[in-house]
Tab-separated table of C-alpha atoms and ligand atoms in Angstrom:
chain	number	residue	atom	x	y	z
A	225	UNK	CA	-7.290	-4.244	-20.579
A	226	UNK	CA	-3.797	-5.818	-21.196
A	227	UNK	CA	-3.655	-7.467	-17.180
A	228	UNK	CA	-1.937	-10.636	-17.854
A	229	UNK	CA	1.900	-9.945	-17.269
A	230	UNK	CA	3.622	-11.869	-14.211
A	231	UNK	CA	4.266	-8.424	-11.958
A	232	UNK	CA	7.806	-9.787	-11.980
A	233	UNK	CA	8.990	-6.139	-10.691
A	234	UNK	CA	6.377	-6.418	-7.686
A	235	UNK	CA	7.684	-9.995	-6.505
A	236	UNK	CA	7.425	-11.109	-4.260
A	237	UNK	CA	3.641	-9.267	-3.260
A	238	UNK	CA	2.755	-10.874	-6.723
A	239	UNK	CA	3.578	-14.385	-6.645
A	240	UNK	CA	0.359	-15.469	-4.878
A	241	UNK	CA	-1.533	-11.899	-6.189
A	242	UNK	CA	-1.279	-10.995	-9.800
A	243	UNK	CA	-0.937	-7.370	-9.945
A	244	UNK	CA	-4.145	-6.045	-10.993
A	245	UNK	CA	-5.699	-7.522	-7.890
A	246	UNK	CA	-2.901	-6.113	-5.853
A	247	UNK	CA	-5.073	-4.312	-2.969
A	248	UNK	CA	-5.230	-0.230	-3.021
A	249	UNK	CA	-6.462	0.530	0.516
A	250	UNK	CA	-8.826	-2.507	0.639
A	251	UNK	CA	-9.806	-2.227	-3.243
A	252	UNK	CA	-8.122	-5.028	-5.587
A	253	UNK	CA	-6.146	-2.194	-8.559
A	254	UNK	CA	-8.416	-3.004	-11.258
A	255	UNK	CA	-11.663	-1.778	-9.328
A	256	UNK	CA	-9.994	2.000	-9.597
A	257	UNK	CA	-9.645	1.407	-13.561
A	258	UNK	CA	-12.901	0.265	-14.025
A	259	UNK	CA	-14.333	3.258	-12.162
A	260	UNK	CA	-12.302	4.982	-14.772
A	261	UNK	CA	-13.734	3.420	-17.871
A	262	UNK	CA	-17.448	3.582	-16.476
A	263	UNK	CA	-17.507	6.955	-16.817
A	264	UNK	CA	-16.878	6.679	-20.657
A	265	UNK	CA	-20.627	5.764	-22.031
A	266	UNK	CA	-19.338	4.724	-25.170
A	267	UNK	CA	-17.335	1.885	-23.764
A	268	UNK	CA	-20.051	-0.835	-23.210
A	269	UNK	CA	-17.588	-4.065	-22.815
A	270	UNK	CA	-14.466	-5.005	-20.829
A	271	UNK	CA	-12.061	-7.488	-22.236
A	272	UNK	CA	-9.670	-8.343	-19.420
A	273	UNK	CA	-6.072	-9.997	-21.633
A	274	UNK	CA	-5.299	-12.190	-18.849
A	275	UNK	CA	-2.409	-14.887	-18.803
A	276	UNK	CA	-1.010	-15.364	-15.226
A	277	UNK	CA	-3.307	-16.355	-12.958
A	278	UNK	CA	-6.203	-15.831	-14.088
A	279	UNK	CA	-8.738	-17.703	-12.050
A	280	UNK	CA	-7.544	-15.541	-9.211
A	281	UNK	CA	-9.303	-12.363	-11.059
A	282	UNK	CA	-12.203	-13.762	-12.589
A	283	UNK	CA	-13.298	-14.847	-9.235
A	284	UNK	CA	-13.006	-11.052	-7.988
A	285	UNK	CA	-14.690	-9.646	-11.054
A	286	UNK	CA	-16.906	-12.280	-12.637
A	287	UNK	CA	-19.370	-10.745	-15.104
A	288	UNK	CA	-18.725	-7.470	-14.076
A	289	UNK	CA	-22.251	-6.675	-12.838
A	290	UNK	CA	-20.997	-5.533	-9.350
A	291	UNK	CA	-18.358	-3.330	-10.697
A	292	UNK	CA	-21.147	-1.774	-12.917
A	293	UNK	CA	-19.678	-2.781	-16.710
A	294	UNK	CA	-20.082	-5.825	-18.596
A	295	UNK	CA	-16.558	-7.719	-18.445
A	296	UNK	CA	-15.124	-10.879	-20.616
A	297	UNK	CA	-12.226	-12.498	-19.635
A	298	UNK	CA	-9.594	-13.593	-22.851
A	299	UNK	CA	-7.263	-16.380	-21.592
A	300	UNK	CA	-3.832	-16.849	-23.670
A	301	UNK	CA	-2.435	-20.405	-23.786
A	302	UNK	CA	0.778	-18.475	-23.302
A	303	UNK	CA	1.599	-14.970	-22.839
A	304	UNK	CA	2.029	-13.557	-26.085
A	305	UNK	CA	3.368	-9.781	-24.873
A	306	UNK	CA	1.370	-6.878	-25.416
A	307	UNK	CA	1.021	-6.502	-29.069
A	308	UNK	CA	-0.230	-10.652	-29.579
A	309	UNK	CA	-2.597	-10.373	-26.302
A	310	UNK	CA	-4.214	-7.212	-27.546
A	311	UNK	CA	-4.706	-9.202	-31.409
A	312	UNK	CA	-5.368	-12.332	-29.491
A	313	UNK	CA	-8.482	-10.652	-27.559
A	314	UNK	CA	-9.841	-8.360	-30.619
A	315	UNK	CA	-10.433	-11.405	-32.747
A	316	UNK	CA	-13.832	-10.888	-33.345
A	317	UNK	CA	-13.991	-7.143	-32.938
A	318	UNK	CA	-14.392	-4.790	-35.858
A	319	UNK	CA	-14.972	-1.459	-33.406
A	320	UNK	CA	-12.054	0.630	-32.617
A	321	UNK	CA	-10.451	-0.530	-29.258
A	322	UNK	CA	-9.154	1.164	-26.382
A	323	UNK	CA	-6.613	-0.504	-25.039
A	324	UNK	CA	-5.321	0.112	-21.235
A	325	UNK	CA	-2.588	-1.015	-19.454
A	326	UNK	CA	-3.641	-3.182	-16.312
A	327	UNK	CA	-1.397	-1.287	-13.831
A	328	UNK	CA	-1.661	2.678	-14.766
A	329	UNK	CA	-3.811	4.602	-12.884
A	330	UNK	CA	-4.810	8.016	-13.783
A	331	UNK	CA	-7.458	10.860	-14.231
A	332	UNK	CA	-7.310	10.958	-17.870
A	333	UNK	CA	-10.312	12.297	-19.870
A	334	UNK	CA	-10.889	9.018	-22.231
A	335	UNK	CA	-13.795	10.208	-24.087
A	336	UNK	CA	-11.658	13.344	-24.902
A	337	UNK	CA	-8.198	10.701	-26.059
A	338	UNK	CA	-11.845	8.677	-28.185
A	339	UNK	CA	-12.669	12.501	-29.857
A	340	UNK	CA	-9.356	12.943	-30.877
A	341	UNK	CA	-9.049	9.611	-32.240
A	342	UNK	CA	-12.616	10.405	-34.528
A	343	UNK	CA	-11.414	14.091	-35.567
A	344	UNK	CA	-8.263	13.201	-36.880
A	345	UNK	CA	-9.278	10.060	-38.325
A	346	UNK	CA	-6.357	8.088	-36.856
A	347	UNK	CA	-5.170	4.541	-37.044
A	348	UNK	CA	-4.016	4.780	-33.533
A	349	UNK	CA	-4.056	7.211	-30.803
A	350	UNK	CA	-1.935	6.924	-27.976
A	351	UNK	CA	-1.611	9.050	-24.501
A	352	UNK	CA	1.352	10.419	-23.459
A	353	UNK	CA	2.677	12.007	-19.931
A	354	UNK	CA	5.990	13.741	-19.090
A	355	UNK	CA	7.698	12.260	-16.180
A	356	UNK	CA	11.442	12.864	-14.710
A	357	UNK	CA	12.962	9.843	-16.166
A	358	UNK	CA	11.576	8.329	-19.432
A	359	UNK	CA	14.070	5.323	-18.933
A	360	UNK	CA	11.688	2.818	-17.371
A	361	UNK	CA	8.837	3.351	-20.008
A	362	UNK	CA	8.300	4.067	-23.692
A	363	UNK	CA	9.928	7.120	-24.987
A	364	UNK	CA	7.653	8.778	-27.757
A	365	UNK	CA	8.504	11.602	-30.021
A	366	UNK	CA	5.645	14.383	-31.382
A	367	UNK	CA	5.409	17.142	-34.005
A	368	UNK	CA	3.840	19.867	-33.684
A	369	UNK	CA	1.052	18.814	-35.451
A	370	UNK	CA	0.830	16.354	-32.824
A	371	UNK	CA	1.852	12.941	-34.652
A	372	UNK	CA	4.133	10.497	-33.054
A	373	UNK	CA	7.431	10.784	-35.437
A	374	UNK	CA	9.416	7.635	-32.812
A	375	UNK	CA	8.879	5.599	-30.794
A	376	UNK	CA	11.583	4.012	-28.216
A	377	UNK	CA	10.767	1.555	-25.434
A	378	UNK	CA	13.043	1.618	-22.416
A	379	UNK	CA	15.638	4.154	-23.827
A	380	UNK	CA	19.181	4.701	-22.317
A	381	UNK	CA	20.008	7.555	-20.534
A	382	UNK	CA	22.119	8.790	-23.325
A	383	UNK	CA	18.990	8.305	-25.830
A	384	UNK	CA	16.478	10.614	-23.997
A	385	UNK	CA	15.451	13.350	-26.377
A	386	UNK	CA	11.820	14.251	-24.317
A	387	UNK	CA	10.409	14.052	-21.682
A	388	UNK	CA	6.961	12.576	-22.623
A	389	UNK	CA	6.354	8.538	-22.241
A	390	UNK	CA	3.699	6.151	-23.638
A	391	UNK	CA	1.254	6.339	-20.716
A	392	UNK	CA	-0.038	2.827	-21.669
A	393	UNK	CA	-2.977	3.965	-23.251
A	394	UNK	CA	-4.333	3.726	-26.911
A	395	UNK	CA	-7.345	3.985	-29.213
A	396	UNK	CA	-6.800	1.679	-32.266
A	397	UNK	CA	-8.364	0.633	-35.126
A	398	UNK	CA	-7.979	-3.770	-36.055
A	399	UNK	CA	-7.860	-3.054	-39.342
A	400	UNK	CA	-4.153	-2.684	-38.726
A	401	UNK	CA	-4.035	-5.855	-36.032
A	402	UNK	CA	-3.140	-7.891	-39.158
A	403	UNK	CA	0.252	-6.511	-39.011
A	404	UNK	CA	0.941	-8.287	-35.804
A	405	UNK	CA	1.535	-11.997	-36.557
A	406	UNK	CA	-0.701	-14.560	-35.126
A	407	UNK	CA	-0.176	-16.584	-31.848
A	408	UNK	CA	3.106	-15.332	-31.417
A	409	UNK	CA	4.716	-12.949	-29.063
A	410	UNK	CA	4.741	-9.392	-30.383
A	411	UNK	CA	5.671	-6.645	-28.578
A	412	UNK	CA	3.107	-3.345	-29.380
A	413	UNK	CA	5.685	-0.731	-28.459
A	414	UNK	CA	8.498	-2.342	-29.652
A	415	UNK	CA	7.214	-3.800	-32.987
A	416	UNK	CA	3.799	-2.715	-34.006
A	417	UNK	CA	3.875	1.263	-32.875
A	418	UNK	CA	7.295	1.773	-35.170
A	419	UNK	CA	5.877	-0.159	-37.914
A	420	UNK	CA	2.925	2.105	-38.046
A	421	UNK	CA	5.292	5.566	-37.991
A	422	UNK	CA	7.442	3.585	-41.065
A	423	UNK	CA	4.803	3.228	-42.908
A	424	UNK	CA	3.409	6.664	-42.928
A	425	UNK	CA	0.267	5.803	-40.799
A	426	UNK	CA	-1.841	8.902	-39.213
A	427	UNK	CA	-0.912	8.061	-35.192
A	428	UNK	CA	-1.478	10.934	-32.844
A	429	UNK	CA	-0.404	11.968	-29.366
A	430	UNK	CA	-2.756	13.007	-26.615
A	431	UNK	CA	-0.248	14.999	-24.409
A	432	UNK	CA	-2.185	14.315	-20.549
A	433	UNK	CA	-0.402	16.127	-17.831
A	434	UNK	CA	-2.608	15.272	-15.136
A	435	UNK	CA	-2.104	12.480	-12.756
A	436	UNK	CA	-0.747	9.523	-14.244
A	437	UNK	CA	1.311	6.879	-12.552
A	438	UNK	CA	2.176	3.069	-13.070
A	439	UNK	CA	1.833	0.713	-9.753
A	440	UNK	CA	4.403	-1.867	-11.240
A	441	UNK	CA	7.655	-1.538	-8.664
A	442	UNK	CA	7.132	-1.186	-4.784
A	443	UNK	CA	8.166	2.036	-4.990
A	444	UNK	CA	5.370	3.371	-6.708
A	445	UNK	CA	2.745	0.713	-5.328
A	446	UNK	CA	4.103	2.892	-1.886
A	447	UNK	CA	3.211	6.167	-3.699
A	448	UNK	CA	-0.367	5.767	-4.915
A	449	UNK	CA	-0.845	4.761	-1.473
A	450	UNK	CA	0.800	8.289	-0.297
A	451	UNK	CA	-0.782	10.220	-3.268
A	452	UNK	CA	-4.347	9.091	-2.195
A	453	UNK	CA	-3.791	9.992	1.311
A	454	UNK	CA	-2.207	13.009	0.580
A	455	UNK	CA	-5.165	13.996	-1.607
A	456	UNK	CA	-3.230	14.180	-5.182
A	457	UNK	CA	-5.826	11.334	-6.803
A	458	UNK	CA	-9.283	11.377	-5.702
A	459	UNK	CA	-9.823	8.380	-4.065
A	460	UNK	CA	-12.601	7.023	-1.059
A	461	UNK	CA	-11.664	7.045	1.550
A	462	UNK	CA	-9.571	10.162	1.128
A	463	UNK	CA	-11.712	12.100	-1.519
A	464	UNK	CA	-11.027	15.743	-0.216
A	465	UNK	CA	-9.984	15.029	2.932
A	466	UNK	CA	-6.279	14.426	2.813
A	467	UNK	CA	-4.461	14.458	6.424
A	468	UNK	CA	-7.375	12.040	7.654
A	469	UNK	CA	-6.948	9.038	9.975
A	470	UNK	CA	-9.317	6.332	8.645
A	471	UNK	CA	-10.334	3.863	11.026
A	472	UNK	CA	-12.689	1.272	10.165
A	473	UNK	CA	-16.068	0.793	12.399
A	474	UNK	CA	-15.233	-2.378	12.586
A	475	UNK	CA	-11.289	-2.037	13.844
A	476	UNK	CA	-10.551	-1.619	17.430
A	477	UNK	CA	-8.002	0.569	18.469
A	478	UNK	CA	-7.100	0.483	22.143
A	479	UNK	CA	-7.276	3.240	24.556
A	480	UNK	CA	-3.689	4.993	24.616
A	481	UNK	CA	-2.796	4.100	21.004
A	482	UNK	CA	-1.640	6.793	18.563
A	483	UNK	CA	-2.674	6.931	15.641
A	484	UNK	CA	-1.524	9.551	13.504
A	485	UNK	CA	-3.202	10.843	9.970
A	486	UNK	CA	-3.146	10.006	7.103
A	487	UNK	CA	-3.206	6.679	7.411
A	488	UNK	CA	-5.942	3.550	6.699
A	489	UNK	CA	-6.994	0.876	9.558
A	490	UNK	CA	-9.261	-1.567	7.993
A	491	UNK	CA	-12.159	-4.191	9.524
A	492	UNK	CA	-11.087	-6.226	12.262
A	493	UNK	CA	-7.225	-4.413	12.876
A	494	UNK	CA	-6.663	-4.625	16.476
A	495	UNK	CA	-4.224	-1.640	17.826
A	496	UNK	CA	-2.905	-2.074	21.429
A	497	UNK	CA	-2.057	0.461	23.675
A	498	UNK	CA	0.789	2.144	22.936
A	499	UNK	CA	1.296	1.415	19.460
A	500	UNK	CA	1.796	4.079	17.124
A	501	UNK	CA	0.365	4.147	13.513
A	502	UNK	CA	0.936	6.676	10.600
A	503	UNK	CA	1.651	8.870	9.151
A	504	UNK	CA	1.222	7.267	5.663
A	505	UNK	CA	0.721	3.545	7.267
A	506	UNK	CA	-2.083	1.192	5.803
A	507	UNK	CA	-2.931	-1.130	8.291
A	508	UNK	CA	-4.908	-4.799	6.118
A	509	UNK	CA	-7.950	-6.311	7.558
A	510	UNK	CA	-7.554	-8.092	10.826
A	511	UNK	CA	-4.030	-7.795	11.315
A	512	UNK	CA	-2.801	-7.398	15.109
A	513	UNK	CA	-0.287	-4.236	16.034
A	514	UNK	CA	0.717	-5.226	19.764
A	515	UNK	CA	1.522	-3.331	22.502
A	516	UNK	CA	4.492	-0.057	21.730
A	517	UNK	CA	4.392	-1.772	18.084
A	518	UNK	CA	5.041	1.053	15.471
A	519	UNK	CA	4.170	1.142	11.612
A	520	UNK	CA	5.036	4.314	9.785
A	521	UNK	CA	5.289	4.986	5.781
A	522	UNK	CA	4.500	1.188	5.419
A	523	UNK	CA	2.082	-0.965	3.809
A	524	UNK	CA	0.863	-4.000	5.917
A	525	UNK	CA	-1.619	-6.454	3.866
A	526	UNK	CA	-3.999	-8.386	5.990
A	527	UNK	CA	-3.602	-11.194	8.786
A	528	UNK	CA	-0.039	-9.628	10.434
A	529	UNK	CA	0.826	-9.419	12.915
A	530	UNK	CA	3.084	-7.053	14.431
A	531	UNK	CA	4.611	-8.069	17.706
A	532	UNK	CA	5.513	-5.778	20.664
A	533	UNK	CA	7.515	-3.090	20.865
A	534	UNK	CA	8.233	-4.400	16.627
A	535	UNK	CA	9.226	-1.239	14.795
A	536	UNK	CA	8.154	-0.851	10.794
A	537	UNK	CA	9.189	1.585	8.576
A	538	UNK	CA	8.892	2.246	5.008
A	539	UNK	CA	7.833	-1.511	4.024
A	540	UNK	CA	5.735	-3.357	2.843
A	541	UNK	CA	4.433	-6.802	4.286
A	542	UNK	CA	2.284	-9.383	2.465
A	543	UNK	CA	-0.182	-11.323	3.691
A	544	UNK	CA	-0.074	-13.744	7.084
A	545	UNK	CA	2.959	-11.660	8.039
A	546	UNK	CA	4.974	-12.405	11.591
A	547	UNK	CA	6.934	-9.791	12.997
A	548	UNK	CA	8.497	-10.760	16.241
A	549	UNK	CA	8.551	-8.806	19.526
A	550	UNK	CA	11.306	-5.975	19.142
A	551	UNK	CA	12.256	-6.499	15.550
A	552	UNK	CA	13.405	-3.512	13.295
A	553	UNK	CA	12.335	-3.443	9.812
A	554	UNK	CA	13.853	-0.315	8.125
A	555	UNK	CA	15.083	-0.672	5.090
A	556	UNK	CA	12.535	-0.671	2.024
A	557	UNK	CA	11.965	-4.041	3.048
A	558	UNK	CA	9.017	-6.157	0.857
A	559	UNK	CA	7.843	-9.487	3.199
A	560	UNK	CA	6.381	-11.723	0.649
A	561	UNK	CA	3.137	-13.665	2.324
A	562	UNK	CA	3.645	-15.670	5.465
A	563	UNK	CA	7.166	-14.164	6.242
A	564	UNK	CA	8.365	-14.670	9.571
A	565	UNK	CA	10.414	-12.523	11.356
A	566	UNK	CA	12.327	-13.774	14.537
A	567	UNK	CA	12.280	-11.203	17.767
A	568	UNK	CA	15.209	-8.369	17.673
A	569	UNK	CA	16.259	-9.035	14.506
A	570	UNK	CA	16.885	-6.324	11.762
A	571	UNK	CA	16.184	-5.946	8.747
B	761	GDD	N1	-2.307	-10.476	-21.630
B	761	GDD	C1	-1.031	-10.127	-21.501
B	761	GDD	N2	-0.069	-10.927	-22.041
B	761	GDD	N3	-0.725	-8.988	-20.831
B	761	GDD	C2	0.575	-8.650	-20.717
B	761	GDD	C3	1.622	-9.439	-21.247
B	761	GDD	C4	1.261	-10.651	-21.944
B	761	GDD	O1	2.106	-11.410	-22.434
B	761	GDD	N4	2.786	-8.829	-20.964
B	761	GDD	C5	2.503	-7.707	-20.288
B	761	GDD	N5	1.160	-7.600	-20.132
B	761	GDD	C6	0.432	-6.511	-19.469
B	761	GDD	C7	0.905	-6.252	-18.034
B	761	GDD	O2	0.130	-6.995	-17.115
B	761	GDD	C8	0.695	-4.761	-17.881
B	761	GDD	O3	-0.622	-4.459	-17.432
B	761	GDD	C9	0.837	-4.221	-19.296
B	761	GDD	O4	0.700	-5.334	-20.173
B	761	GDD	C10	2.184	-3.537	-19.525
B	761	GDD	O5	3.215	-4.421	-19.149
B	761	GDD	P1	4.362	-3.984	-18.113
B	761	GDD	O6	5.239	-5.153	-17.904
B	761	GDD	O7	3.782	-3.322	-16.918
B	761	GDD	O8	5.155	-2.929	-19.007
B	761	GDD	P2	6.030	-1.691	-18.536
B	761	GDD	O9	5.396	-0.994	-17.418
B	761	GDD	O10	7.439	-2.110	-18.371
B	761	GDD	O11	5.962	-0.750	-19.849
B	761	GDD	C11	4.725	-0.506	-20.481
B	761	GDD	O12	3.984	0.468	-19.776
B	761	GDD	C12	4.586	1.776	-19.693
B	761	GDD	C13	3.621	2.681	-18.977
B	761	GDD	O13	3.360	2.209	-17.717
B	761	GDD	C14	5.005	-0.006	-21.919
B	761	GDD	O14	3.765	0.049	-22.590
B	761	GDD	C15	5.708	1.344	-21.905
B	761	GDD	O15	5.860	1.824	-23.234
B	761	GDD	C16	4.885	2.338	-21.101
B	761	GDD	O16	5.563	3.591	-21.009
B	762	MG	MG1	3.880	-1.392	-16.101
């Protein structure tokens, strides 16, 4: 699991949080991808690539045993990009790897991607998704037999040929991790994945057109949030019941607050009277909403506090948060931790 980039797109919720310990509801990211490779029996190990911060996730994770997998963390001096971290941590392997991206989150069938991998005998495997606009990911080209023919990472508009993207995904065999050079920075979609199509190598496509997305930018961090509530990935405490209000046993909303579905209260939130929460508001563990406070379409980590008669819209707020009394946040605003926010003012 490549997890060791700096979330530079998700500053500032990452400067203190590394992104695959962002929370999801009240679940650090990486719990939802290990859930995902659990169900794979064949995958008995977890390496986790890690380079920025990586204390902060080993302490979450340790050996694994809670999560229900066996996990190993692989520390680079420096960050070496994706195609040195993933040689870096398969050192001593001689199995074929899967390799995952430590921000996608999907449905995918992996042991199905692992089949594929076997039957045709490949060097590397690699899943692909269509999305609207290939731009921000890695353009990749198919047959029809189904083998990669290109490979283009972050294409201009005027290069877009398909619609279907690297979904950060791969099944590869290190007999070929020779070809990336040693304690450098490589770059697997930039360097190693066109190497292998020049030289003829059997790499395959597994076209996945089921939900897919990449938490990296607060826009989509927002939407995974939506798409759980909404019911579009299957996720606790949403599984099959989209629409619902969760409110923690251990919150306390006040008589003559509104609350509004779907939306997420954790432990210890305390909701005055006459605040209004939801729809599509995720209110973090013990965070305060005062009185005629309101939080709609917005992601609030924990310890805020929201003063009275505050208004927050479509934003997200880190940690330790301080919204004064009567303040308007309404612009696709992200607080990094311990903002402050003075009464009345806008945003
Ligand atoms: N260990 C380690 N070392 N991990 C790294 C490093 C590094 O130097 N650099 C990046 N990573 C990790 C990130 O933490 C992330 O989980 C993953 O590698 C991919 O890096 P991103 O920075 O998120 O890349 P991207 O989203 O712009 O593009 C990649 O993902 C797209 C799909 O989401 C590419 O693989 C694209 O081709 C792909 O379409
Ligand atoms: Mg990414």
């Amino acid at each position: 699991m490549l997890a060791g980039g700096k979330g530079t797109r998700l500053r500032p919720l990452t400067i203190h949080t590394p992104k695959p310990i962002v929370p999801i509801f009240n679940r650090p990211f990486l719990h939802y991808q290990l859930d995902l490779l659990k169900q794979v029996a064949e995958i008995d190990e977890v390496i986790l690539s890690l380079n920025y911060q990586p204390r902060r996730i080993e302490e979450i994770f340790g050996d694994g045993s809670e999560a229900g997998l066996s996990i190993r963390y692989v520390v680079e001096p420096a960050p070496l990009g994706t195609g040195g971290a993933i040689r870096y941590a398969s050192e001593s392997l001689g199995e074929s790897v899967v390799v995952f991206n430590g921000d996608v989150l999907t449905e995918v069938d992996l042991a199905a991607v692992i089949r594929l991998h076997r039957e045709r005998k490949a060097k590397a495997t690699i899943v692909l998704t269509p999305v609207e606009n290939p731009t921000a990911y890695g353009l990749v080209e198919t047959d029809a037999q189904g083998n990669v023919t290109r490979f283009l990472e972050k294409p201009n508009p005027d290069e877009i040929t398909c619609d279907t993207i690297n979904a950060g995904i791969y099944v590869l065999e290190p007999d070929t991790f020779d070809r990336i050079p040693k304690d450098t920075p490589w770059s697997i979609e930039r360097s190693f994945f066109p190497s292998l199509i020049e030289r003829g190598e059997t790499f395959v496509a597994y076209v996945y057109r089921g939900y897919w997305i990449d938490i990296g930018t607060p826009e989509k961090y927002m939407q995974v949030h939506r798409d759980i509530m909404d019911g579009r990935y299957h996720a606790a405490p949403f599984s099959g019941e989209s629409q619902r209000a969760f409110v923690s046993p251990l919150a306390r909303v006040e008589e003559g607050a509104h609350i509004e579905g779907p939306c997420f209260i954790d432990d210890g939130a305390v909701i005055k009277t006459g605040a209004r929460i939801g729809p599509h508001a995720v209110i973090g563990r013990q965070c305060h909403v005062e009185e005629h406070a309101s939080v709609e379409r917005s992601i609030v980590w924990a310890n805020c506090r929201i003063g009275q008669d505050a208004v927050v819209r479509r934003s997200i707020l880190g940690r330790h948060c301080h919204i004064g009394h009567n303040a308007v946040l309404d612009a696709d605003a992200v607080l990094g931790d311990k903002s402050v926010v003075t009464d009345y003012t806008r945003l």
